[in-house]
Amino acid sequence: MSIQAINVRNQFKGKVREIIRGDVVSEVDVETPWGIVTSVITTRSVDDLGLTVGSDVVALVKSTEVSIAKL
């Protein structure tokens, strides 16, 4: 399943692997078949969405800039 009403091409279906809660923002690690995607969202959003470890989610990735550093 993908979300059709959002104009984002990079959608990664996965499961919440870990939530690191903060007072204002939280880190949410999503395990996908392509690796871990980490999102930093408000803790209120974590609660409103009812996110827990094991929740099925879709990570929506949109970037207006991609930076590259030489190794």
mmCIF file of C-alpha atoms in Angstrom:
data_model
loop_
_atom_site.group_PDB
_atom_site.id
_atom_site.type_symbol
_atom_site.label_atom_id
_atom_site.label_comp_id
_atom_site.label_asym_id
_atom_site.label_seq_id
_atom_site.Cartn_x
_atom_site.Cartn_y
_atom_site.Cartn_z
ATOM 1 C CA MET A 1 0.000 0.000 0.000
ATOM 2 C CA SER A 2 1.193 3.500 -0.755
ATOM 3 C CA ILE A 3 -0.401 6.798 0.121
ATOM 4 C CA GLN A 4 -1.924 8.238 -3.052
ATOM 5 C CA ALA A 5 -3.057 11.654 -1.816
ATOM 6 C CA ILE A 6 0.440 12.927 -1.035
ATOM 7 C CA ASN A 7 2.778 14.130 -3.753
ATOM 8 C CA VAL A 8 5.886 12.321 -2.543
ATOM 9 C CA ARG A 9 7.569 9.739 -4.722
ATOM 10 C CA ASN A 10 9.882 8.273 -2.114
ATOM 11 C CA GLN A 11 7.613 6.199 0.102
ATOM 12 C CA PHE A 12 9.165 3.445 2.189
ATOM 13 C CA LYS A 13 6.841 0.987 3.921
ATOM 14 C CA GLY A 14 8.217 -0.432 7.130
ATOM 15 C CA LYS A 15 7.824 -1.029 10.843
ATOM 16 C CA VAL A 16 8.775 1.224 13.718
ATOM 17 C CA ARG A 17 11.952 -0.246 15.171
ATOM 18 C CA GLU A 18 12.669 2.269 17.939
ATOM 19 C CA ILE A 19 11.271 5.499 19.363
ATOM 20 C CA ILE A 20 13.498 7.817 21.354
ATOM 21 C CA ARG A 21 11.098 10.209 23.065
ATOM 22 C CA GLY A 22 11.993 13.746 23.969
ATOM 23 C CA ASP A 23 9.975 16.480 25.653
ATOM 24 C CA VAL A 24 9.280 18.252 22.347
ATOM 25 C CA VAL A 25 10.622 16.064 19.522
ATOM 26 C CA SER A 26 11.210 12.336 19.174
ATOM 27 C CA GLU A 27 13.346 10.158 16.890
ATOM 28 C CA VAL A 28 11.482 7.378 15.119
ATOM 29 C CA ASP A 29 13.526 4.635 13.445
ATOM 30 C CA VAL A 30 11.657 2.811 10.691
ATOM 31 C CA GLU A 31 12.998 -0.506 9.432
ATOM 32 C CA THR A 32 12.391 -0.882 5.689
ATOM 33 C CA PRO A 33 13.566 -3.512 3.204
ATOM 34 C CA TRP A 34 16.154 -0.937 2.058
ATOM 35 C CA GLY A 35 17.493 -0.063 5.492
ATOM 36 C CA ILE A 36 16.657 2.146 8.465
ATOM 37 C CA VAL A 37 14.969 5.507 7.895
ATOM 38 C CA THR A 38 15.055 7.898 10.852
ATOM 39 C CA SER A 39 12.494 10.656 11.267
ATOM 40 C CA VAL A 40 12.517 13.454 13.812
ATOM 41 C CA ILE A 41 8.923 14.484 14.527
ATOM 42 C CA THR A 42 7.129 16.164 17.389
ATOM 43 C CA THR A 43 6.382 13.999 20.377
ATOM 44 C CA ARG A 44 2.770 15.160 20.084
ATOM 45 C CA SER A 45 2.664 13.631 16.575
ATOM 46 C CA VAL A 46 4.047 10.344 17.921
ATOM 47 C CA ASP A 47 1.203 10.301 20.446
ATOM 48 C CA ASP A 48 -1.495 11.470 17.991
ATOM 49 C CA LEU A 49 -0.499 8.747 15.501
ATOM 50 C CA GLY A 50 -0.365 6.137 18.269
ATOM 51 C CA LEU A 51 3.111 5.056 17.194
ATOM 52 C CA THR A 52 4.675 2.188 19.091
ATOM 53 C CA VAL A 53 7.495 -0.214 18.326
ATOM 54 C CA GLY A 54 6.161 -2.609 15.685
ATOM 55 C CA SER A 55 3.639 -0.162 14.160
ATOM 56 C CA ASP A 56 3.288 -0.450 10.377
ATOM 57 C CA VAL A 57 4.110 2.923 8.821
ATOM 58 C CA VAL A 58 5.126 4.600 5.590
ATOM 59 C CA ALA A 59 8.153 6.884 5.707
ATOM 60 C CA LEU A 60 7.684 9.758 3.266
ATOM 61 C CA VAL A 61 10.982 11.248 2.131
ATOM 62 C CA LYS A 62 11.058 14.619 0.422
ATOM 63 C CA SER A 63 14.120 16.746 0.032
ATOM 64 C CA THR A 64 14.658 20.009 -1.729
ATOM 65 C CA GLU A 65 18.435 19.742 -1.374
ATOM 66 C CA VAL A 66 20.919 16.902 -1.360
ATOM 67 C CA SER A 67 24.427 17.654 -0.093
ATOM 68 C CA ILE A 68 27.482 15.571 -0.951
ATOM 69 C CA ALA A 69 30.814 15.424 0.882
ATOM 70 C CA LYS A 70 33.966 13.869 -0.558
ATOM 71 C CA LEU A 71 35.322 10.937 1.463
#
